Amino acid sequence: MASTASPDAGPHEERRLDAGDGHELFVAQAGNPEGIPAVFLHGGPGSGCQPAHSELFDLSRFRVVLPDQRGAGRSTPKGSLAANTTAHLIADMERVREALGIERWMVAGGSWGATLGIAYAEAYPDRVTAMALR
């Protein structure tokens, strides 16, 4: 994964997705809409994705999905611990993948995001093409 600075390196889409249980997820995408799908899982809990996270990828080659996890970042309700377990977060990842029409994706992340990535890959191994965890 390499950084490429370009005028269109910022998000090409931002949306909100109903996750149930009173939660709404904020999801941004950056890079090439036709590129290799990759999801970046932020650390935290509570922090959320930052624009700099997309810069970890070659944005001419990757379609980077940047979801803010339940209760974190720009997802609502902010800081909520209700219905906010690892199982919920794994289900949310699947909900995001399906909503975006992505069959399989690379899973990348750090800290708590690496742990969540491993848990997701255990639950949905057929949906993961590669992993880059730190």
mmCIF file of C-alpha atoms in Angstrom, residues 14-90:
data_model
loop_
_atom_site.group_PDB
_atom_site.id
_atom_site.type_symbol
_atom_site.label_atom_id
_atom_site.label_comp_id
_atom_site.label_asym_id
_atom_site.label_seq_id
_atom_site.Cartn_x
_atom_site.Cartn_y
_atom_site.Cartn_z
ATOM 1 C CA GLU A 14 -20.026 9.652 1.967
ATOM 2 C CA ARG A 15 -23.203 8.010 3.228
ATOM 3 C CA ARG A 16 -25.077 6.953 6.317
ATOM 4 C CA LEU A 17 -26.296 3.403 6.749
ATOM 5 C CA ASP A 18 -28.921 2.188 9.212
ATOM 6 C CA ALA A 19 -27.303 -0.551 11.300
ATOM 7 C CA GLY A 20 -30.336 -1.286 13.467
ATOM 8 C CA ASP A 21 -30.595 -1.068 17.246
ATOM 9 C CA GLY A 22 -30.714 2.744 16.964
ATOM 10 C CA HIS A 23 -27.279 2.947 15.320
ATOM 11 C CA GLU A 24 -26.422 4.719 12.074
ATOM 12 C CA LEU A 25 -23.011 4.175 10.480
ATOM 13 C CA PHE A 26 -21.026 6.837 8.664
ATOM 14 C CA VAL A 27 -19.204 5.351 5.648
ATOM 15 C CA ALA A 28 -16.819 7.200 3.322
ATOM 16 C CA GLN A 29 -15.139 5.876 0.202
ATOM 17 C CA ALA A 30 -11.989 7.167 -1.454
ATOM 18 C CA GLY A 31 -9.852 6.260 -4.413
ATOM 19 C CA ASN A 32 -10.842 4.512 -7.612
ATOM 20 C CA PRO A 33 -14.533 3.460 -7.607
ATOM 21 C CA GLU A 34 -13.579 0.607 -9.978
ATOM 22 C CA GLY A 35 -10.452 -0.316 -8.008
ATOM 23 C CA ILE A 36 -9.562 -3.193 -5.703
ATOM 24 C CA PRO A 37 -12.009 -3.055 -2.760
ATOM 25 C CA ALA A 38 -10.404 -2.555 0.642
ATOM 26 C CA VAL A 39 -11.944 -1.716 4.001
ATOM 27 C CA PHE A 40 -9.917 0.186 6.601
ATOM 28 C CA LEU A 41 -10.824 -0.489 10.246
ATOM 29 C CA HIS A 42 -9.888 2.287 12.645
ATOM 30 C CA GLY A 43 -8.526 1.816 16.123
ATOM 31 C CA GLY A 44 -10.313 3.085 19.131
ATOM 32 C CA PRO A 45 -12.952 2.260 20.029
ATOM 33 C CA GLY A 46 -14.320 5.752 19.688
ATOM 34 C CA SER A 47 -11.876 7.373 17.264
ATOM 35 C CA GLY A 48 -13.306 6.926 13.765
ATOM 36 C CA CYS A 49 -11.630 6.990 10.365
ATOM 37 C CA GLN A 50 -9.560 9.986 9.289
ATOM 38 C CA PRO A 51 -8.869 11.241 5.735
ATOM 39 C CA ALA A 52 -5.201 10.279 6.208
ATOM 40 C CA HIS A 53 -6.200 6.600 6.462
ATOM 41 C CA SER A 54 -7.013 6.556 2.742
ATOM 42 C CA GLU A 55 -3.490 7.801 2.047
ATOM 43 C CA LEU A 56 -2.156 4.402 3.138
ATOM 44 C CA PHE A 57 -3.390 3.067 -0.216
ATOM 45 C CA ASP A 58 -2.522 3.701 -3.855
ATOM 46 C CA LEU A 59 -5.771 5.514 -4.598
ATOM 47 C CA SER A 60 -5.418 4.989 -8.338
ATOM 48 C CA ARG A 61 -5.646 1.216 -7.727
ATOM 49 C CA PHE A 62 -7.844 0.840 -4.622
ATOM 50 C CA ARG A 63 -11.456 1.563 -3.727
ATOM 51 C CA VAL A 64 -11.045 2.312 -0.015
ATOM 52 C CA VAL A 65 -14.040 1.967 2.299
ATOM 53 C CA LEU A 66 -13.719 3.910 5.567
ATOM 54 C CA PRO A 67 -16.539 3.057 7.998
ATOM 55 C CA ASP A 68 -16.813 4.656 11.418
ATOM 56 C CA GLN A 69 -17.735 1.848 13.817
ATOM 57 C CA ARG A 70 -20.822 1.953 16.059
ATOM 58 C CA GLY A 71 -20.565 4.712 18.629
ATOM 59 C CA ALA A 72 -17.388 6.085 17.032
ATOM 60 C CA GLY A 73 -16.379 8.971 14.812
ATOM 61 C CA ARG A 74 -19.289 10.327 12.799
ATOM 62 C CA SER A 75 -21.533 7.311 13.422
ATOM 63 C CA THR A 76 -24.478 7.911 15.720
ATOM 64 C CA PRO A 77 -25.279 7.860 18.536
ATOM 65 C CA LYS A 78 -21.732 8.913 19.366
ATOM 66 C CA GLY A 79 -20.214 7.063 22.313
ATOM 67 C CA SER A 80 -23.132 4.648 22.633
ATOM 68 C CA LEU A 81 -22.326 1.274 24.176
ATOM 69 C CA ALA A 82 -25.872 -0.071 23.725
ATOM 70 C CA ALA A 83 -25.976 -2.979 21.263
ATOM 71 C CA ASN A 84 -22.279 -2.403 20.626
ATOM 72 C CA THR A 85 -20.377 -5.682 20.805
ATOM 73 C CA THR A 86 -17.783 -7.323 18.598
ATOM 74 C CA ALA A 87 -20.588 -9.422 17.066
ATOM 75 C CA HIS A 88 -22.498 -6.231 16.204
ATOM 76 C CA LEU A 89 -19.386 -4.696 14.614
ATOM 77 C CA ILE A 90 -18.772 -7.811 12.515
#
